[in-house]
Amino acid sequence: MELVALLVMYSKIIINIQVTERYDLTSDEIISEVTAFSQSAGHRQMVALVIQAHGDKRGNILGVDNSPCSVQKIVDVLCSPQLRNIPKVKTKLEFS
């Protein structure tokens, strides 16, 4: 089962968190969605962001347009004032 599907299932049943899913985003849309999320109100005690995507050899995420999206840029966006004091976990899974 995909990681996102597991998170959705457990979040709704066990830990009661809100899940928002987006599919097939370009690299610009990824940054736009993360920015909108980080600036929105109503965040609780924790934020979890899961991005499943292909990447390039430099460690960037690739949007559906095959344009690179910097992981560091996403992390920087998540460090907005609205999310400053909310714990975040950053991990990167790579498969060969």
Tab-separated table of C-alpha atoms in Angstrom:
chain	number	residue	atom	x	y	z
A	1	MET	CA	0.000	0.000	0.000
A	2	GLU	CA	1.318	3.475	-0.796
A	3	LEU	CA	2.631	5.647	2.018
A	4	VAL	CA	0.079	8.390	1.314
A	5	ALA	CA	-2.795	5.919	1.448
A	6	LEU	CA	-1.566	4.613	4.797
A	7	LEU	CA	-1.222	8.121	6.204
A	8	VAL	CA	-4.704	9.063	5.054
A	9	MET	CA	-6.234	5.941	6.524
A	10	TYR	CA	-4.509	6.209	9.911
A	11	SER	CA	-4.892	9.969	10.188
A	12	LYS	CA	-8.646	9.787	9.764
A	13	ILE	CA	-9.123	6.789	12.052
A	14	ILE	CA	-6.533	7.073	14.810
A	15	ILE	CA	-4.915	10.476	15.142
A	16	ASN	CA	-7.712	12.650	13.775
A	17	ILE	CA	-5.723	15.022	11.600
A	18	GLN	CA	-6.754	16.845	8.465
A	19	VAL	CA	-5.343	15.435	5.239
A	20	THR	CA	-5.164	17.389	2.003
A	21	GLU	CA	-4.099	15.549	-1.119
A	22	ARG	CA	-2.783	17.036	-4.352
A	23	TYR	CA	-1.834	15.123	-7.481
A	24	ASP	CA	0.231	15.754	-10.613
A	25	LEU	CA	1.651	19.162	-9.696
A	26	THR	CA	4.258	21.070	-11.664
A	27	SER	CA	7.296	22.284	-9.724
A	28	ASP	CA	5.789	25.787	-9.530
A	29	GLU	CA	2.488	24.356	-8.271
A	30	ILE	CA	4.327	22.387	-5.566
A	31	ILE	CA	5.869	25.589	-4.190
A	32	SER	CA	2.559	27.434	-4.561
A	33	GLU	CA	0.637	24.753	-2.629
A	34	VAL	CA	3.257	24.545	0.141
A	35	THR	CA	3.297	28.351	0.408
A	36	ALA	CA	-0.501	28.537	0.654
A	37	PHE	CA	-0.483	25.809	3.281
A	38	SER	CA	2.250	27.440	5.354
A	39	GLN	CA	0.404	30.779	5.336
A	40	SER	CA	-3.006	29.359	6.209
A	41	ALA	CA	-4.477	29.585	9.694
A	42	GLY	CA	-5.572	26.826	12.006
A	43	HIS	CA	-2.460	24.687	12.283
A	44	ARG	CA	-2.508	22.513	15.355
A	45	GLN	CA	0.362	20.804	17.169
A	46	MET	CA	2.139	19.148	14.265
A	47	VAL	CA	2.618	19.455	10.521
A	48	ALA	CA	3.460	16.523	8.249
A	49	LEU	CA	4.120	17.071	4.567
A	50	VAL	CA	4.538	14.033	2.337
A	51	ILE	CA	5.670	14.469	-1.243
A	52	GLN	CA	5.898	11.432	-3.466
A	53	ALA	CA	7.717	12.293	-6.655
A	54	HIS	CA	10.601	11.434	-8.873
A	55	GLY	CA	13.786	13.371	-8.386
A	56	ASP	CA	16.991	14.268	-10.138
A	57	LYS	CA	20.637	13.518	-9.310
A	58	ARG	CA	20.988	16.854	-7.484
A	59	GLY	CA	18.341	15.902	-4.922
A	60	ASN	CA	15.547	18.039	-6.347
A	61	ILE	CA	11.946	16.904	-6.630
A	62	LEU	CA	10.597	16.824	-10.177
A	63	GLY	CA	7.129	18.116	-10.955
A	64	VAL	CA	4.976	16.542	-13.658
A	65	ASP	CA	6.542	19.077	-16.024
A	66	ASN	CA	9.985	17.537	-15.207
A	67	SER	CA	11.143	20.884	-13.818
A	68	PRO	CA	13.202	20.678	-10.612
A	69	CYS	CA	11.813	21.874	-7.299
A	70	SER	CA	14.383	22.422	-4.556
A	71	VAL	CA	13.772	20.504	-1.334
A	72	GLN	CA	15.525	23.338	0.517
A	73	LYS	CA	13.041	25.834	-0.941
A	74	ILE	CA	10.169	23.722	0.400
A	75	VAL	CA	11.830	23.584	3.836
A	76	ASP	CA	12.348	27.360	3.778
A	77	VAL	CA	8.676	27.919	2.932
A	78	LEU	CA	7.653	25.654	5.832
A	79	CYS	CA	9.649	27.868	8.212
A	80	SER	CA	7.099	30.678	7.840
A	81	PRO	CA	6.014	32.657	10.926
A	82	GLN	CA	2.726	30.698	11.066
A	83	LEU	CA	4.635	27.402	11.396
A	84	ARG	CA	7.701	28.608	13.295
A	85	ASN	CA	6.855	26.908	16.626
A	86	ILE	CA	5.246	23.770	15.211
A	87	PRO	CA	7.413	20.612	15.126
A	88	LYS	CA	8.387	19.301	11.702
A	89	VAL	CA	10.048	16.078	10.614
A	90	LYS	CA	12.166	16.007	7.489
A	91	THR	CA	13.129	12.714	5.960
A	92	LYS	CA	14.062	11.644	2.495
A	93	LEU	CA	13.499	8.168	1.154
A	94	GLU	CA	15.388	7.085	-1.905
A	95	PHE	CA	14.943	3.900	-3.856
A	96	SER	CA	17.296	2.614	-6.494
